[in-house]
Coordinates of C-alpha atoms in Angstrom, one line a residue:
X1 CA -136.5 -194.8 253.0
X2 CA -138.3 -194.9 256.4
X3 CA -142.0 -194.6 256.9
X4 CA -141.5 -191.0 258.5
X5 CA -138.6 -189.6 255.7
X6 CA -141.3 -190.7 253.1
X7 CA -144.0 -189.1 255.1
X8 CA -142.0 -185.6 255.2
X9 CA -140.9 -186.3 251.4
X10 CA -144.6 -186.7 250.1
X11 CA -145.7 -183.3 253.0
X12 CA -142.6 -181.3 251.0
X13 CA -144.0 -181.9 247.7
X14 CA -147.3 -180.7 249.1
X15 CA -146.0 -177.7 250.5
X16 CA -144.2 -176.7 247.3
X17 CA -147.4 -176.7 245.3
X18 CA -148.3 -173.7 243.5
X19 CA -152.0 -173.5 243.8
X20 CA -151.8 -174.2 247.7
X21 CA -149.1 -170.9 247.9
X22 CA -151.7 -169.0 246.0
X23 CA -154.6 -170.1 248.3
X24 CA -152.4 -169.1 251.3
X25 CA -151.1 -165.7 250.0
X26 CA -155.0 -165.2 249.5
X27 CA -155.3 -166.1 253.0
X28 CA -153.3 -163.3 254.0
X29 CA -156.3 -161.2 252.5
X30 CA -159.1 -162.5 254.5
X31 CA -157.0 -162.4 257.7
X32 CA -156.2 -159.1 256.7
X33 CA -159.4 -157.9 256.2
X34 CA -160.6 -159.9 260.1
X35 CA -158.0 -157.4 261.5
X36 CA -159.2 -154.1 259.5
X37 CA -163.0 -155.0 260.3
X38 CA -161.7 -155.8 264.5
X39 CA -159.7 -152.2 264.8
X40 CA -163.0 -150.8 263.5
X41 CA -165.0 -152.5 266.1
X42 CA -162.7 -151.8 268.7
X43 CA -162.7 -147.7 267.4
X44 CA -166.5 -147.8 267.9
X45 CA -166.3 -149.1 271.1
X46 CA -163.5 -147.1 272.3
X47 CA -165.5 -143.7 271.6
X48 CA -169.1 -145.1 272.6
X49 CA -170.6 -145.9 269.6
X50 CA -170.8 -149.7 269.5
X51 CA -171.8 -152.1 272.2
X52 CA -171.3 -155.4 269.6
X53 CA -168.4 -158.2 270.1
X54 CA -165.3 -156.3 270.0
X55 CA -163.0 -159.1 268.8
X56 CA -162.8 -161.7 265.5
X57 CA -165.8 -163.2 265.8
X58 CA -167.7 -160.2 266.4
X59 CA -166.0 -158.8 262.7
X60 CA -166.9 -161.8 260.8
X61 CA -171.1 -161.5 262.5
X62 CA -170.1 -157.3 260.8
X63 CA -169.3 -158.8 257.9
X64 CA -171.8 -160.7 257.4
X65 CA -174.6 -158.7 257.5
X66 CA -173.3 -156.5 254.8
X67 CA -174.8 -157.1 250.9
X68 CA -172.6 -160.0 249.5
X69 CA -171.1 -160.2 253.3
X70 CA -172.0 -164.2 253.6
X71 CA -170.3 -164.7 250.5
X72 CA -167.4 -163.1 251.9
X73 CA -167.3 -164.8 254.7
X74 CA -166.9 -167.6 253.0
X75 CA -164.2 -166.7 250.9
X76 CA -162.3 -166.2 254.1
X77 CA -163.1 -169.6 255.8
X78 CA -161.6 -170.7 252.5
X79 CA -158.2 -168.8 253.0
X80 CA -157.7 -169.7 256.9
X81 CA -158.4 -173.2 256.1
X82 CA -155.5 -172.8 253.2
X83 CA -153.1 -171.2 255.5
X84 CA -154.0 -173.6 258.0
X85 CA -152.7 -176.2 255.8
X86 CA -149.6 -174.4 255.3
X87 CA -148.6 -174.2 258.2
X88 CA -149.4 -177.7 259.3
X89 CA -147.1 -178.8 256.4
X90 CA -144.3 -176.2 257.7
X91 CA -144.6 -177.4 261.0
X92 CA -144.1 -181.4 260.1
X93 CA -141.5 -180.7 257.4
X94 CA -139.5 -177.3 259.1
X95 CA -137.8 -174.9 257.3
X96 CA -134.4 -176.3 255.1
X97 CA -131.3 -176.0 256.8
X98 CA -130.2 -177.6 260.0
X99 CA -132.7 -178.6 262.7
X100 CA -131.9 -177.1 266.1
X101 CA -133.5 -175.7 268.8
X102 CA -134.6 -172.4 266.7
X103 CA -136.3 -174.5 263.8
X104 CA -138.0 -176.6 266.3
X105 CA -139.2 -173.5 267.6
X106 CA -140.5 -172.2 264.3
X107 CA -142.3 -175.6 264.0
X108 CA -144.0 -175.7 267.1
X109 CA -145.2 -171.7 266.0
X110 CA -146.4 -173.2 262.8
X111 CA -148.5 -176.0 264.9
X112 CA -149.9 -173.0 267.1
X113 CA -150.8 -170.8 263.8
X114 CA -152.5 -173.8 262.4
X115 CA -154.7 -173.9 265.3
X116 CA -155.5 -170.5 265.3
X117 CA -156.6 -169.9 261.4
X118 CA -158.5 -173.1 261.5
X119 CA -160.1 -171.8 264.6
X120 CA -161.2 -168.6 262.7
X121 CA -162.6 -170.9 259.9
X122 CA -164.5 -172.6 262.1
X123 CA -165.9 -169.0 263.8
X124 CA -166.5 -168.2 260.3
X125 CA -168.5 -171.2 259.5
X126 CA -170.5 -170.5 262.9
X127 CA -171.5 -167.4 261.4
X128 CA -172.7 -168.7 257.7
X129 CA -174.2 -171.5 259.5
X130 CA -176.0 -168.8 261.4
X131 CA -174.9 -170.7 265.2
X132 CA -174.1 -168.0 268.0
X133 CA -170.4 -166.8 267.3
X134 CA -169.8 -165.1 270.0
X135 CA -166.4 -166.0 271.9
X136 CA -167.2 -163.6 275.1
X137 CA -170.2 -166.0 276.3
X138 CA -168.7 -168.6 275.1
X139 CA -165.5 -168.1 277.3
X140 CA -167.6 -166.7 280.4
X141 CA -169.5 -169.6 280.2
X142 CA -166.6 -171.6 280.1
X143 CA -164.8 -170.2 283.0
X144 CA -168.0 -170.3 285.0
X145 CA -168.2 -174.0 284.5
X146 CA -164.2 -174.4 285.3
X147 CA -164.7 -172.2 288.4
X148 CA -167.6 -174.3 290.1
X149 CA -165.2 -177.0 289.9
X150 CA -162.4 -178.7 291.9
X151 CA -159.2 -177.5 291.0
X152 CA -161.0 -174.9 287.7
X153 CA -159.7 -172.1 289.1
X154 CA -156.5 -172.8 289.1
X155 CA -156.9 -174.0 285.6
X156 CA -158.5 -170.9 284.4
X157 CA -155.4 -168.4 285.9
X158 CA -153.2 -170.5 283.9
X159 CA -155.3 -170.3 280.7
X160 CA -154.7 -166.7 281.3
X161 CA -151.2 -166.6 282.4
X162 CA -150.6 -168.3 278.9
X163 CA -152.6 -166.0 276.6
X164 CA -150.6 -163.1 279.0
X165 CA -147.7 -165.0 278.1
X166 CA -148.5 -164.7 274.0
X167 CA -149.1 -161.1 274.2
X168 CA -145.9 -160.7 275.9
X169 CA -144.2 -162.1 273.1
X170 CA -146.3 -161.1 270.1
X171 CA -145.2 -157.4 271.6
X172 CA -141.6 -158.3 272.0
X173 CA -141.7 -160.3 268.4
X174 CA -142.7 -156.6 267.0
X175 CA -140.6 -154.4 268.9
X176 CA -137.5 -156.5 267.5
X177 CA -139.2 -156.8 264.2
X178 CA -138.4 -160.8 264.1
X179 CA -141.4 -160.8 261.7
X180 CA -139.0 -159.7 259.0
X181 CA -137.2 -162.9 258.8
X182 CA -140.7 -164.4 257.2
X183 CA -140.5 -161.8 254.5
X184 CA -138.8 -161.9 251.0
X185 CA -137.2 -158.2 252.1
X186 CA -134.5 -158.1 249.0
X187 CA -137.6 -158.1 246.5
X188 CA -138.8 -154.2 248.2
X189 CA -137.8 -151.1 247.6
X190 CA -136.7 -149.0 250.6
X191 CA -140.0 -147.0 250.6
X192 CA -141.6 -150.2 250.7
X193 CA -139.5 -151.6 253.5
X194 CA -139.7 -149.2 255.9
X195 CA -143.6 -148.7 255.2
X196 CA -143.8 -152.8 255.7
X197 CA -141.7 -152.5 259.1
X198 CA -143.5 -150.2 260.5
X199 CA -146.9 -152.0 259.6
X200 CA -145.5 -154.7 260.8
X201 CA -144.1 -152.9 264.5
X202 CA -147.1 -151.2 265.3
X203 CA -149.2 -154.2 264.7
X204 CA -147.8 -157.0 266.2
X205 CA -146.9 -155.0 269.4
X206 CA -150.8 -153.3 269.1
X207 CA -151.6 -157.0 269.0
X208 CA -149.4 -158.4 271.8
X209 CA -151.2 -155.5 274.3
X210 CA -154.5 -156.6 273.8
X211 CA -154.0 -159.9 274.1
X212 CA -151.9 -159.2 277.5
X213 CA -154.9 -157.3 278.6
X214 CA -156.9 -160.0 277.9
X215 CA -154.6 -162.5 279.7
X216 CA -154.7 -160.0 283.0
X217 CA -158.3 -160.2 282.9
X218 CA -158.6 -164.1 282.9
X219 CA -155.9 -164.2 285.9
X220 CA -157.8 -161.7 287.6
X221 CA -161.2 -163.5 287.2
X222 CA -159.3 -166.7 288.8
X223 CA -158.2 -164.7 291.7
X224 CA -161.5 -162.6 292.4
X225 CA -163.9 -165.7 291.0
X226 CA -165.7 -163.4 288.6
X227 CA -166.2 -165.4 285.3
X228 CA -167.6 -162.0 283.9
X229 CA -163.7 -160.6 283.7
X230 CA -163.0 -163.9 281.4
X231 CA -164.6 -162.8 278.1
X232 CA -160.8 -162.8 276.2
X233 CA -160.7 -160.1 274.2
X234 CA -163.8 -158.4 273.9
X235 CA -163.9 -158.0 277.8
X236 CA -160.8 -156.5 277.7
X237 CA -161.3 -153.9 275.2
X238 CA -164.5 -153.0 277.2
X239 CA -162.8 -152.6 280.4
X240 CA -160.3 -150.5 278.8
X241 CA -162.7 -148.2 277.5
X242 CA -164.1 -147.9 280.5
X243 CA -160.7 -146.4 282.4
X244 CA -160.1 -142.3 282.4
X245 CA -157.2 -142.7 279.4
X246 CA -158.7 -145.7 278.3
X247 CA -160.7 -144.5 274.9
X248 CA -157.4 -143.1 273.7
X249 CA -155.6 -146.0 274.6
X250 CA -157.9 -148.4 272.7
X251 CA -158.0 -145.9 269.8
X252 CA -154.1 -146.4 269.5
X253 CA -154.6 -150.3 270.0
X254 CA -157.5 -150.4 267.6
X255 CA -155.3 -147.9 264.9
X256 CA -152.4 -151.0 265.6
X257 CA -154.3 -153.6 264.7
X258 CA -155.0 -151.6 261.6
X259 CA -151.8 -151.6 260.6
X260 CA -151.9 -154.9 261.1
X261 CA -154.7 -155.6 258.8
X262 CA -152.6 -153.7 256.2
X263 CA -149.5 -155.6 256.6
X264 CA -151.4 -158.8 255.7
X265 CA -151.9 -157.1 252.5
X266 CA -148.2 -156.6 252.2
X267 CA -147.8 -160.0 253.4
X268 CA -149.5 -161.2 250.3
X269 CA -146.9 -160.4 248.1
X270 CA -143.7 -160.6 250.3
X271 CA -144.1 -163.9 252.4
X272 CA -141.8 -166.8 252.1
X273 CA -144.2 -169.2 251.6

């Protein structure tokens, strides 16, 4: 057996084990639970009421602060950095079945998702540790810095042109409910089903918007040099609110990613994993 068969052999076995699927269904709590705290965040802001972080890291610094909140946090660096693992063993071993261009696809998603939940553990850890969390100075910094030199600019629009590019497809991979391939559907009831897809639509797509906006914004701060436009998602919920229909447009974006939030519940129970 060759060094890389026995490599994906001894990653299977890992995969398969029961107390890393529980850890990872449990991580489908605490990254519901991100989402539910976010839409909440992004309601405040949308009718005037909060001028906090409007994005992840600004509901884990929420979540915090409440009694027992630190503890909590924990418990959700905990599950990110169990569905992190997950998904770093899905994408070196793939899916069963025949490798072709879809799996590959799926595997390189499963790299991308590994970076993203280890990157809320590590937000969430920021915030225990009692370090500045925020990711809107952190990315207006960042953009500043890449502006002033040779060439940031252009780097900068096409950091934006690629979290534009995710939105576009987290809203497509919604509208055409390809998250239901992921989900053990035959063990629901119809009730169930429906309520899950529609959880599922509305968040995904909710998602894909704001992260589009967000991707705008970043492009747009390229083009006009104004670092203060690349503050990812928390800039962009602001500038929205700040349009005529933008509250109400935020308040339907916020009330998606609350569906969201709930699907992850749902996702608890019903994920292949």
């Amino acid at each position: 057996m060759s060094s890389t068969n026995n490599a994906q052999v001894i990653a299977s076995r890992a995969a398969n084990s029961r107390p890393l699927e529980l850890l990872a269904r449990g991580g489908f709590i605490a990254y519901g639970v991100i989402h539910l705290l976010f839409a909440w965040l992004a309601f405040q802001v949308a009718f005037g009421e909060s001028s906090g972080e409007t994005d992840q890291s600004g509901a884990l610094n929420t979540l915090a602060q409440q009694p027992a909140g630190e503890f909590l946090v924990i418990c959700i660096i905990v599950g990110m950095v169990a569905m992190a693992v997950w998904q770093a063993f899905e994408a070196v071993i793939g899916e069963s079945g025949p490798q072709d261009r879809t799996a590959k696809a799926e595997r390189f998603i499963s790299g991308c998702r590994t970076v993203l939940y280890l990157y809320f553990a590590y937000l969430g850890y920021k915030v225990v540790s009692g370090a500045n969390a925020s990711q809107s100075q952190s990315q207006q910094s960042t953009a500043s810095s890449m502006m002033d030199s040779g060439g940031g600019r252009f780097l900068v629009g096409l950091a934006g042109a690629v979290v534009l590019g995710v939105g576009v497809g987290l809203a497509v991979y919604g509208l055409k409910k390809k998250f239901e391939k992921h989900l053990n559907t035959s063990q629901m009831r119809p009730t169930v089903h429906r309520t899950v897809r529609r959880l599922g639509t509305a968040g995904y797509t909710s998602k894909g918007i704001a992260y589009a906006i967000a991707g705008a914004l970043i492009v747009s701060a390229a083009v006009t040099y104004d670092p203060e436009k690349a503050g990812g998602l928390d800039a962009a919920l602001k500038t929205l609110a700040g349009t005529d229909w933008g509250p109400w447009l935020l308040g339907l974006i916020a009330l998606g990613i609350a569906c969201f939030g709930v699907y992850c519940f749902f996702q608890t129970k019903y994920r292949k994993v």
